[in-house]
Short mmCIF file of C-alpha atoms and ligand atoms in Angstrom, two decimals:
data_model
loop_
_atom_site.label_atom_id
_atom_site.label_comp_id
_atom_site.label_asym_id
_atom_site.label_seq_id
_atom_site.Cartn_x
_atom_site.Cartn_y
_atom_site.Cartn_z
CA UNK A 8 30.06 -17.47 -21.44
CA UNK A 9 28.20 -16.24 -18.36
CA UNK A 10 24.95 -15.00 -19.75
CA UNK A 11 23.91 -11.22 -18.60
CA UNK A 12 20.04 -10.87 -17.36
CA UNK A 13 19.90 -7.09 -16.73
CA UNK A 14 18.56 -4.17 -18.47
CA UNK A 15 16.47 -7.08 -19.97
CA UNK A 16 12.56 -6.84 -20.75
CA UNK A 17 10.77 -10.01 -20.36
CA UNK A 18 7.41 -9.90 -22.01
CA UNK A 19 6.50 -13.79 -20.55
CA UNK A 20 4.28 -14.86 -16.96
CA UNK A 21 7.12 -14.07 -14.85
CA UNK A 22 6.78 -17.39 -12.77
CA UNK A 23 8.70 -19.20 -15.37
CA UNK A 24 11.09 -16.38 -15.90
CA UNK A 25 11.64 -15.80 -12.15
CA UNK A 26 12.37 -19.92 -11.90
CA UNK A 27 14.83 -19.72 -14.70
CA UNK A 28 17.13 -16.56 -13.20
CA UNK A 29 19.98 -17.26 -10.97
CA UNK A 30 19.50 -17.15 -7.01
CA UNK A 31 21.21 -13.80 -5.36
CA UNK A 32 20.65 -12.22 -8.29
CA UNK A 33 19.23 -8.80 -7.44
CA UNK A 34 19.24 -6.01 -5.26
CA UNK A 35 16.08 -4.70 -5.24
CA UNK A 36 12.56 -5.90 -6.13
CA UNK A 37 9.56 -3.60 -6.31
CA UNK A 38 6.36 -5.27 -7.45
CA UNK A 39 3.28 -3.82 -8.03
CA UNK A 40 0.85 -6.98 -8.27
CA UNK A 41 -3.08 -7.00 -9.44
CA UNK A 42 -4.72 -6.50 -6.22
CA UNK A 43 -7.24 -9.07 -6.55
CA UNK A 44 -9.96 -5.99 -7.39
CA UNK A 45 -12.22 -7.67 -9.85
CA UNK A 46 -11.61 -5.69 -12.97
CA UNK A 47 -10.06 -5.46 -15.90
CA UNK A 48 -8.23 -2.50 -16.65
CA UNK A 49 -7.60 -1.11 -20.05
CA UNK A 50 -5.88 1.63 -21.10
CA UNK A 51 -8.21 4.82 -22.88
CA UNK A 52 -8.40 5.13 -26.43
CA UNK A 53 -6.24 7.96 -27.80
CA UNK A 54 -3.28 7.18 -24.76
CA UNK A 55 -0.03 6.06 -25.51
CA UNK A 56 -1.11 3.07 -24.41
CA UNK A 57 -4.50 2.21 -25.81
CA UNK A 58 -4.66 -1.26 -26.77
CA UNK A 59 -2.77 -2.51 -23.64
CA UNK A 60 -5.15 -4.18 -21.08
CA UNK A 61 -4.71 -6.52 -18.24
CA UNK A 62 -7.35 -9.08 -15.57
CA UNK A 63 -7.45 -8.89 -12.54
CA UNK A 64 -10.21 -11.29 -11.34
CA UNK A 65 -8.71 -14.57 -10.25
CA UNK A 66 -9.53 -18.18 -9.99
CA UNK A 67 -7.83 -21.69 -9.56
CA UNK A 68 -7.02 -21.80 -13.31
CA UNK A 69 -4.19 -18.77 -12.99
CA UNK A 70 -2.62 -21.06 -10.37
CA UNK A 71 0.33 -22.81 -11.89
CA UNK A 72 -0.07 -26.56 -10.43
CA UNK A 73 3.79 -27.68 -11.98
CA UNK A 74 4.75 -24.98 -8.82
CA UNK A 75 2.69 -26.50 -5.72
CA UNK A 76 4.95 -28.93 -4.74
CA UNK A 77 7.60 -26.60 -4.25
CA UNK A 78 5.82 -24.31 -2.23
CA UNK A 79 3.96 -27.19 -0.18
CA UNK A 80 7.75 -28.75 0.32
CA UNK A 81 9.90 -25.44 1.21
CA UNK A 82 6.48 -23.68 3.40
CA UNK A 83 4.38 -26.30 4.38
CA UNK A 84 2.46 -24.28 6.71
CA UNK A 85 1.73 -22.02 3.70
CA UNK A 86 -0.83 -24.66 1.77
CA UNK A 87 -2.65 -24.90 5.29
CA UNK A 88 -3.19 -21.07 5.88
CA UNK A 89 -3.80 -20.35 2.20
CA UNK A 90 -6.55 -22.76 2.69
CA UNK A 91 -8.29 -21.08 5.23
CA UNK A 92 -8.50 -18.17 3.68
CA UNK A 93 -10.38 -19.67 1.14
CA UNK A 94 -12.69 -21.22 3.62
CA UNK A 95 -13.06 -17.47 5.58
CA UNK A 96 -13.27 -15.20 2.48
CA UNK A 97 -13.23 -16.90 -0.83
CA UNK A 98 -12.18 -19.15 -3.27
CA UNK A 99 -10.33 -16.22 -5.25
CA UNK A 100 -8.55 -15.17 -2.76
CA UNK A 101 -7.41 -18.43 -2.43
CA UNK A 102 -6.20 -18.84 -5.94
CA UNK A 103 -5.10 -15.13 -5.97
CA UNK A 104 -2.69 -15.80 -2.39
CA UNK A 105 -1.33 -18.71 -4.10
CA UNK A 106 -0.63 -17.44 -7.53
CA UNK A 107 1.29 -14.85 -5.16
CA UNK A 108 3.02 -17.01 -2.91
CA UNK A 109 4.47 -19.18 -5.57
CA UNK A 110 6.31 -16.27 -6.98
CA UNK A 111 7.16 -14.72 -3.94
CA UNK A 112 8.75 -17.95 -3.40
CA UNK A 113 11.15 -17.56 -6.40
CA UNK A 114 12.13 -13.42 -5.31
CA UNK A 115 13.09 -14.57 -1.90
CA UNK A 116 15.45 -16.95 -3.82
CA UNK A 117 16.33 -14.39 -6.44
CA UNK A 118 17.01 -11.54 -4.13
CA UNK A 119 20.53 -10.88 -2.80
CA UNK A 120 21.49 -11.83 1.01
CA UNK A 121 21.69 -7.88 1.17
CA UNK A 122 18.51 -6.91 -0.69
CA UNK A 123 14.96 -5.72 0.14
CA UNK A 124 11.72 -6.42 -0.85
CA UNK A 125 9.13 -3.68 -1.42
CA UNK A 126 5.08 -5.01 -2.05
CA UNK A 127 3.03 -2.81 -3.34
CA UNK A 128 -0.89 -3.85 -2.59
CA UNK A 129 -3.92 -2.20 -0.70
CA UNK A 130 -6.58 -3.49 1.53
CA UNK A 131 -8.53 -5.78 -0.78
CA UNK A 132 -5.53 -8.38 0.22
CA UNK A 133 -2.95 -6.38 1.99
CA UNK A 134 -4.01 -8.17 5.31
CA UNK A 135 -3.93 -11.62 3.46
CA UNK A 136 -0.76 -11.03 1.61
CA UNK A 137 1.19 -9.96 5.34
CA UNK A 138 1.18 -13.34 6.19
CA UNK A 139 2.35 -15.03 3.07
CA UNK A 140 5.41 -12.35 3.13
CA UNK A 141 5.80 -13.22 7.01
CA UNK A 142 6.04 -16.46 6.33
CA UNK A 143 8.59 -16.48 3.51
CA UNK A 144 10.75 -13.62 4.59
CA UNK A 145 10.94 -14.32 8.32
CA UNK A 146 8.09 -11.79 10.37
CA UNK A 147 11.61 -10.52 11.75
CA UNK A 148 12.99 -9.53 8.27
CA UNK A 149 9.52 -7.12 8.38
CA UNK A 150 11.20 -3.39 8.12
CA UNK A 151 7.77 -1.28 6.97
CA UNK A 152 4.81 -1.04 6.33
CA UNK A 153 4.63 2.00 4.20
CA UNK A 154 1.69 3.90 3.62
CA UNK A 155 1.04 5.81 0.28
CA UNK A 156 -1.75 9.04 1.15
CA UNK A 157 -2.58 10.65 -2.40
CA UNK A 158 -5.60 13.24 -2.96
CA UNK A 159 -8.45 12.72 -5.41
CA UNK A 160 -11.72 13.63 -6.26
CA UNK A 161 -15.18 11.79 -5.72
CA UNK A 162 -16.10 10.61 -2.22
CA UNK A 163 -18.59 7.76 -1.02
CA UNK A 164 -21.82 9.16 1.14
CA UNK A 165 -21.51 6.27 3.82
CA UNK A 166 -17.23 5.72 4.17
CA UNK A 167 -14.41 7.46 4.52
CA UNK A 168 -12.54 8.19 1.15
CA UNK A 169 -10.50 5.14 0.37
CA UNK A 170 -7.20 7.13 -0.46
CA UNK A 171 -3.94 5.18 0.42
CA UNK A 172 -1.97 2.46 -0.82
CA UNK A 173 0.32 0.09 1.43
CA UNK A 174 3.44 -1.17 0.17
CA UNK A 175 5.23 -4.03 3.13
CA UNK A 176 9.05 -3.47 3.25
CA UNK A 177 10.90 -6.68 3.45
CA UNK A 178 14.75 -7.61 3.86
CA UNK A 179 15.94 -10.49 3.45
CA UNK A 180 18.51 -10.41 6.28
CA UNK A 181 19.78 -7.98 9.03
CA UNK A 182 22.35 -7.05 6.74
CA UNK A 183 19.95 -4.93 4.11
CA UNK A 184 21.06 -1.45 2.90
CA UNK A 185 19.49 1.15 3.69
CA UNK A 186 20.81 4.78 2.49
CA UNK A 187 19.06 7.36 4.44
CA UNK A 188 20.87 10.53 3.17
CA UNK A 189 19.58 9.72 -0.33
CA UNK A 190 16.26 10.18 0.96
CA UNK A 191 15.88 12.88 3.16
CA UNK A 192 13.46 15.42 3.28
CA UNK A 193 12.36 18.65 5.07
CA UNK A 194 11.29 18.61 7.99
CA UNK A 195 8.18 20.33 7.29
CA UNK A 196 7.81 18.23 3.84
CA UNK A 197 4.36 16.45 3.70
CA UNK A 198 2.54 18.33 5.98
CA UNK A 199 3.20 17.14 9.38
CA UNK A 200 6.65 18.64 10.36
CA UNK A 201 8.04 19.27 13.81
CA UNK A 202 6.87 23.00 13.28
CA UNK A 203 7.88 24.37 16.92
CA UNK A 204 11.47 25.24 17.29
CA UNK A 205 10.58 24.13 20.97
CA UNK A 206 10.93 20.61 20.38
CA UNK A 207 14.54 20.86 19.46
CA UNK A 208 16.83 21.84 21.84
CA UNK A 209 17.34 19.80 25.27
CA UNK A 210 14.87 17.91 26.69
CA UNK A 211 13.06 17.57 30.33
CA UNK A 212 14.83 14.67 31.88
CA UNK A 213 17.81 13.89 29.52
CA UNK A 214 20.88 15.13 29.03
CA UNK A 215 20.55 14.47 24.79
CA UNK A 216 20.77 17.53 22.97
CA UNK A 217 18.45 17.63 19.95
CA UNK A 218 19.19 18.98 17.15
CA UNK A 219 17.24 19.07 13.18
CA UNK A 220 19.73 17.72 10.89
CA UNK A 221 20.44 20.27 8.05
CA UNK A 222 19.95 17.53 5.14
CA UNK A 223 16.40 17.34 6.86
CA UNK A 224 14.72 14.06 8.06
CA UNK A 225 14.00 10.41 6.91
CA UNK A 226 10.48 10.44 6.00
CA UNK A 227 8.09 8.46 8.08
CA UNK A 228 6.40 5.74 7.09
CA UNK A 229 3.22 7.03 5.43
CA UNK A 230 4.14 9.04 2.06
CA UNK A 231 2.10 11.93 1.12
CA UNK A 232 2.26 11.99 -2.67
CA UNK A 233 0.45 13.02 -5.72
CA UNK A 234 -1.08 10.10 -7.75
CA UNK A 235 -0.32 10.78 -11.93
CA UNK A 236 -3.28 13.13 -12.84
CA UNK A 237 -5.10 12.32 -16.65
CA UNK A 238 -3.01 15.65 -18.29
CA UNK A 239 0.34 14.90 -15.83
CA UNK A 240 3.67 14.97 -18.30
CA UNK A 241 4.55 11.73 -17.08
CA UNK A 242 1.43 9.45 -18.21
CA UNK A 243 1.32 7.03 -20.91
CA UNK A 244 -2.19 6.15 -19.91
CA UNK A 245 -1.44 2.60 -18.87
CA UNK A 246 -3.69 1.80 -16.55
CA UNK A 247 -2.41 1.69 -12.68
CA UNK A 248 0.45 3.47 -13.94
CA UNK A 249 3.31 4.94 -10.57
CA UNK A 250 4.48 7.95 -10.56
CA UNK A 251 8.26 8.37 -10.93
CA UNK A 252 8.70 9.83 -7.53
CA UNK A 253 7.71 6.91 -6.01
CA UNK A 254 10.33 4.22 -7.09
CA UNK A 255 12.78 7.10 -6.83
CA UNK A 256 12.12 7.27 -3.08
CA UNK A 257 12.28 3.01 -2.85
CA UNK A 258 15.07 3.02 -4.97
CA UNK A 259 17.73 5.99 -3.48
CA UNK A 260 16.99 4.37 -0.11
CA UNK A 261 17.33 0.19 -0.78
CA UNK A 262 19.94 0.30 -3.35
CA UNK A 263 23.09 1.64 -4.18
CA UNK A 264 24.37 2.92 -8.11
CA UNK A 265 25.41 0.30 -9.84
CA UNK A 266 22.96 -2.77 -8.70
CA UNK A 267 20.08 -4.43 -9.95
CA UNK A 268 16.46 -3.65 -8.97
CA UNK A 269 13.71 -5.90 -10.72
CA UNK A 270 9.85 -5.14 -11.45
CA UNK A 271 8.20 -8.67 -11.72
CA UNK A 272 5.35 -7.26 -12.75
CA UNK A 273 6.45 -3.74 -14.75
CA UNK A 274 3.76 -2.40 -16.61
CA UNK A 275 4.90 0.18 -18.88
CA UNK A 276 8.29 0.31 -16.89
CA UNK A 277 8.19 3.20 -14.31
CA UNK A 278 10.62 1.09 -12.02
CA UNK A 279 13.02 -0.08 -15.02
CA UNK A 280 12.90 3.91 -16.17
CA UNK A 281 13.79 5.35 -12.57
CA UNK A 282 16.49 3.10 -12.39
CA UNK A 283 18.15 3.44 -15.51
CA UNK A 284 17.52 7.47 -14.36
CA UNK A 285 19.60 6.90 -10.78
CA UNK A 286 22.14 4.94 -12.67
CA UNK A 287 21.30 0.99 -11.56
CA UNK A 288 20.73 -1.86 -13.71
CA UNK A 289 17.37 -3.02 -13.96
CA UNK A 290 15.19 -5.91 -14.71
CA UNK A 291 11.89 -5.91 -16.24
CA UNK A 292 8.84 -8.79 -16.77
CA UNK A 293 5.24 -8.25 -17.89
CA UNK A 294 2.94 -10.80 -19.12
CA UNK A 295 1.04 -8.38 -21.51
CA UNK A 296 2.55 -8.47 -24.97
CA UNK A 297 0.34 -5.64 -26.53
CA UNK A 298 2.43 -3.51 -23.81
CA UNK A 299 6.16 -3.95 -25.53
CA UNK A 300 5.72 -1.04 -27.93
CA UNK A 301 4.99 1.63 -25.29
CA UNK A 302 7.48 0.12 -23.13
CA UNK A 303 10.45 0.46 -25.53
CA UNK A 304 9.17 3.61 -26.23
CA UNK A 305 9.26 4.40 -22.79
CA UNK A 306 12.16 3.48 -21.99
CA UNK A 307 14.29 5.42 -24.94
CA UNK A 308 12.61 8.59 -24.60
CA UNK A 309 11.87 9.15 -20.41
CA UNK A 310 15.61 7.38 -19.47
CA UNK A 311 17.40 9.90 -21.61
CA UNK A 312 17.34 8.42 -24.68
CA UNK A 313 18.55 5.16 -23.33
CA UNK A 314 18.17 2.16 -26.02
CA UNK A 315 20.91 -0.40 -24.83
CA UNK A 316 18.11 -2.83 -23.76
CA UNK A 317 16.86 -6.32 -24.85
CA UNK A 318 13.57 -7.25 -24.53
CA UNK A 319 12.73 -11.21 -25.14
CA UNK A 320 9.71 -13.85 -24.77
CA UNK A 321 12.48 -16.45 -23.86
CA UNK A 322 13.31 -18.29 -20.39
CA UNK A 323 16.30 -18.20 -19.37
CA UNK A 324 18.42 -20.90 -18.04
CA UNK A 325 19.59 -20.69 -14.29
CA UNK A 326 23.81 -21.54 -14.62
CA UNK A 327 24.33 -21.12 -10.63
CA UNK A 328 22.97 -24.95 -10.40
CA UNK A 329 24.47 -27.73 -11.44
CA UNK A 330 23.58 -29.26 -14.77
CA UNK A 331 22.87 -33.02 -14.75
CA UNK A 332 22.21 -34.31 -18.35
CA UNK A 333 19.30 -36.88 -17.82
CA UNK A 334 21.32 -39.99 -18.22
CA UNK A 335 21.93 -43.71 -17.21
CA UNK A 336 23.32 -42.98 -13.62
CA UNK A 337 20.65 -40.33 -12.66
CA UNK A 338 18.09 -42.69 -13.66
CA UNK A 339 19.26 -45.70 -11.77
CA UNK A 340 19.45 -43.01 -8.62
CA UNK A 341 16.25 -41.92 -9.00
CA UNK A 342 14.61 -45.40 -9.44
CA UNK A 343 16.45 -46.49 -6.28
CA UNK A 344 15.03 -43.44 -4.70
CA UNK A 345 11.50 -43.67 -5.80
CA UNK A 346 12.04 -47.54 -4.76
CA UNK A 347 10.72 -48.65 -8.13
CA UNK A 348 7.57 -46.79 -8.54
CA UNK A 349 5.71 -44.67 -11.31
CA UNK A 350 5.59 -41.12 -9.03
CA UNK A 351 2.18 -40.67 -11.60
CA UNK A 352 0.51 -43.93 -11.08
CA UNK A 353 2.29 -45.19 -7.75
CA UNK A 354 2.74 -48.84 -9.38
CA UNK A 355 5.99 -50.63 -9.57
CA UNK A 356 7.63 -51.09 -13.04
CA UNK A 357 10.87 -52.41 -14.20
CA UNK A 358 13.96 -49.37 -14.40
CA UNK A 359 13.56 -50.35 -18.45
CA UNK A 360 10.01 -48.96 -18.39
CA UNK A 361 10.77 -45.83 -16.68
CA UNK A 362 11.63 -42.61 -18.12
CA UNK A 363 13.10 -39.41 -16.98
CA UNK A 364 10.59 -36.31 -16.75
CA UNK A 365 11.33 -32.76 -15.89
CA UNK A 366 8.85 -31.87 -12.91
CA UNK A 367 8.47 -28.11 -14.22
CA UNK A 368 8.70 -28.23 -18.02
CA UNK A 369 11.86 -26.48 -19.61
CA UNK A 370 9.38 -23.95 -21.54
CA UNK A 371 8.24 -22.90 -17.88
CA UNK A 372 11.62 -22.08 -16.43
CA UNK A 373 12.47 -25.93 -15.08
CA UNK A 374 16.05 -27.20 -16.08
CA UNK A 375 18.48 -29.73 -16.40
CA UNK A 376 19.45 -30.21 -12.47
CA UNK A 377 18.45 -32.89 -10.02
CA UNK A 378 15.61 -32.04 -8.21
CA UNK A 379 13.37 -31.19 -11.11
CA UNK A 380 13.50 -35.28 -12.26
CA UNK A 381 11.31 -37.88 -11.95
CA UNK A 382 10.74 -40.89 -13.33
CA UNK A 383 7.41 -41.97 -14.46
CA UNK A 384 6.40 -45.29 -16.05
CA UNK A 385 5.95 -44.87 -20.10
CA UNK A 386 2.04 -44.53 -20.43
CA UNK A 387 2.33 -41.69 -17.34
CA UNK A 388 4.87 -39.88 -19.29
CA UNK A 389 2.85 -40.03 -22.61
CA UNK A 390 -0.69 -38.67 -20.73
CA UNK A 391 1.72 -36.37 -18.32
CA UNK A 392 2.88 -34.41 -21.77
CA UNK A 393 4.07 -30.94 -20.72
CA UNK A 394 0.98 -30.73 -18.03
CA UNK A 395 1.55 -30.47 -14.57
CA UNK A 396 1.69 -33.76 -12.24
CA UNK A 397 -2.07 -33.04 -10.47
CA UNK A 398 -3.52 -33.06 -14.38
CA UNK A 399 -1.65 -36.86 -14.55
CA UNK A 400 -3.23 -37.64 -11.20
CA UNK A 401 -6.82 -36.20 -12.06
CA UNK A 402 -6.87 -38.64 -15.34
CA UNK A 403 -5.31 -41.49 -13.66
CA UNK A 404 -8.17 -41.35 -10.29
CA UNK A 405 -10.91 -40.76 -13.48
CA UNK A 406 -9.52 -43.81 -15.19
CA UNK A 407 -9.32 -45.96 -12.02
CA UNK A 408 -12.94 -44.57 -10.94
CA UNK A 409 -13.83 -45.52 -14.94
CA UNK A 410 -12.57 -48.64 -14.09
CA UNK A 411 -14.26 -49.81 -10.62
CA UNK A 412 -17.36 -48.91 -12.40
CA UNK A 413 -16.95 -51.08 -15.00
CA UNK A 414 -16.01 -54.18 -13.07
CA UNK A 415 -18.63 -53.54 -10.10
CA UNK A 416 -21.08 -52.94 -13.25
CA UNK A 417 -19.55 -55.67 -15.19
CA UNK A 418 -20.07 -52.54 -18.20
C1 SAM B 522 -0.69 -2.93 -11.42
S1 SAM B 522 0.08 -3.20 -12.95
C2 SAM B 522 1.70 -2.58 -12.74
C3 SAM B 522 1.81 -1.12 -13.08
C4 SAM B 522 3.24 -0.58 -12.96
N1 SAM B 522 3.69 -0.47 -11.60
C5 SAM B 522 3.40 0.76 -13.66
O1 SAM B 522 3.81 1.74 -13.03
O2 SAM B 522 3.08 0.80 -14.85
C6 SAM B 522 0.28 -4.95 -12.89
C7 SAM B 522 0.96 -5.54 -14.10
O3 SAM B 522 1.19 -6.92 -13.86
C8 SAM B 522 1.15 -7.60 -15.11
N2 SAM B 522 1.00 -9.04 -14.82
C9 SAM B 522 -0.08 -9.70 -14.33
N3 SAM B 522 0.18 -11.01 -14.20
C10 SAM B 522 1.48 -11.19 -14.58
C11 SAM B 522 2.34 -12.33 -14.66
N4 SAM B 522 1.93 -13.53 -14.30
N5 SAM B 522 3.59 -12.15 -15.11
C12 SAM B 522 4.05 -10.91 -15.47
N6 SAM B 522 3.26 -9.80 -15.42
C13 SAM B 522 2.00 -9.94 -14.98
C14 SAM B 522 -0.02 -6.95 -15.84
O4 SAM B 522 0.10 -7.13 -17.24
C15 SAM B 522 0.15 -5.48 -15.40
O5 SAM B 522 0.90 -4.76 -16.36
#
């Protein structure tokens, strides 16, 4: 029985749930990432959502190691820039691009043939993050980059008040949709409308006859829009919550009724609400269990009283890849392809003292196919556990080192 992924709330790190969904999946994806700000947000006492809370300070411990191999093998140009960046700004950024990059990997897969990508970030790493999307997407498949203008109060003495957002528009093809009827607006909308009748009409030099279309214009691509105020109708209090008006825009123009948009990272929702409100299926993953409450709550009372969801800690299991059950003849291909070695210790071993090991565990979205075996001598497998292969290699170079030291020393 084909197993059905939508209107689903994950509450797991969405690496492992991204890994374990099917490729050309979705529609849509909107994410709406930490920034790399160095805080930790929490929601007020007294909100909807008090209790809920979530990091965003970053170092090479949130980086999942199981998933480097995969990026260095599909972008290997990616390890070499990420790396710089760590050398020109810091080591955070580092481990914050490639916490990033290994799960943009997985939505490129994800996302349909048809489908768009929409980023949401701002300058702490917007500039960084450009290039990880360039690489993965294609710098062709670029379509936007959008740029969010809200109001607010308190201004710094010595800079200019730091009030936008950017979110980068990505397709994944030239064949994206794009509904711009669903989106229009008038002319005059946001402030910076062709006011003067004079600029319609024919102009010097061409024969084209301009005229304003009466369903009004596609908005440019900086959005003037209020930001959720502390007594707006629409708050929760989570912290960094949208507004509604937002995904609405993102979501009339790069989808159509009926498919699936995903949040990777959904906070208390506001993407899985506005698209159960315009009528598409949606697919929701947060990492921050305290959150489920609000979000269910959410999600029944501001999508119309909609409670035909499932939320779940569990990974799922791709099924658009074949399943190979780890036996005799997969070994005795992978030993002829690994000529005999241990891929943990590098030494050669009989085929009998080999075993088969899943490369990214099962628990963190990794399945029964090919290409997530390997075989590794008995003792690497034991140490290896469910940690990832650079753990295995740390303990086997201190072991060797261990072990030089003792026979130089004769200790
Ligand atoms: C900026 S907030 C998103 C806010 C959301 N757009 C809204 O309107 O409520 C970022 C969210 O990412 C979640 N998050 C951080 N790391 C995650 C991970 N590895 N997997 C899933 N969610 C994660 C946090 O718990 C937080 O809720």
């Amino acid at each position: 029985m084909k197993k059905t992924f939508t209107n689903t709330l994950y509450t797991n790190d969405n690496l492992f749930i991204l890994n374990g969904l099917n490729s050309n999946l979705v529609d849509l994806i909107y994410l709406d990432p930490p920034f790399n700000s160095k805080r930790m947000y929490s929601a007020p006492v007294g909100s909807k959502a008090a209790g809920t809370s979530f990091k965003d300070m970053w170092t090479w411990d949130d980086v999942n190691e199981e998933y480097l191999n995969t990026l260095a093998e599909k972008y290997p140009t990616l390890p070499t820039y990420i790396a710089s960046v760590g050398a020109i700004h810091s080591e955070a950024m580092k481990a914050y691009l490639t916490y990033m990059a290994q799960r943009i990997v997985e939505m490129h897969r994800i996302l349909k043939d048809t489908g768009s990508l929409y980023l949401h970030c701002d300058p702490t790493a917007s500039h960084y993050l450009k290039v990880v999307l360039d690489e993965i997407f294609g710098r062709n498949n670029f379509r936007n980059e959008i740029v969010w203008c809200y109001r607010g109060g308190g201004s710094p003495k010595k800079d200019f008040g730091r009030r936008h957002d950017v979110i980068f528009r990505y397709s994944k093809s030239d064949d994206y949709t794009f509904i711009s009827d669903s989106i229009r607006i008038p002319y005059q909308a946001e402030g910076l409308g062709r006011t003067d009748d004079a600029m319609w009409g024919k102009h010097k030099g061409t024969d084209k006859v301009y005229k304003p279309n009466p369903m009004g214009k596609i908005p440019e691509d900086w959005w003037l829009m209020n930001i959720l105020n502390a007594n707006d109708p629409e708050r929760t209090g989570y912290p960094t919550q949208k507004p509604l008006a937002l995904l609405h825009r993102i979501i009339k123009s790069s989808s159509n009724e009926g498919d699936i948009v995903m949040d990777p990272f959904c906070g208390c929702a506001t993407t899985c609400v506005a698209a159960q409100q315009l009528g598409r299926k949606w697919i929701g993953i947060d990492i921050e269990k305290q959150a489920v409450n609000i979000l269910m709550e959410r999600l029944s009372d501001d999508a119309g009283l909609f409670k035909n969801f499932a939320n779940t800690e569990d990974v799922p299991q791709r099924d658009d890849i074949q399943i190979v059950e780890p036996k005799k003849s997969v070994k005795e291909r992978l030993y002829k392809e690994q000529n005999g070695l241990c891929k943990g210790c590098g030494i050669e071993f009989t085929i009998w003292n080999m075993e088969i090991d899943h490369i990214i565990p099962k628990s963190k979205g990794g399945g029964d196919y090919y290409e997530n075996y390997q075989l590794l001598c008995s003792n690497c497998n034991r140490t290896k556990s469910d940690s990832p292969m650079e753990l295995l290699r740390l303990k086997i170079k201190t072991r060797t080192e261990l072990l030089k030291k003792k026979i130089f020393f004769g200790k």
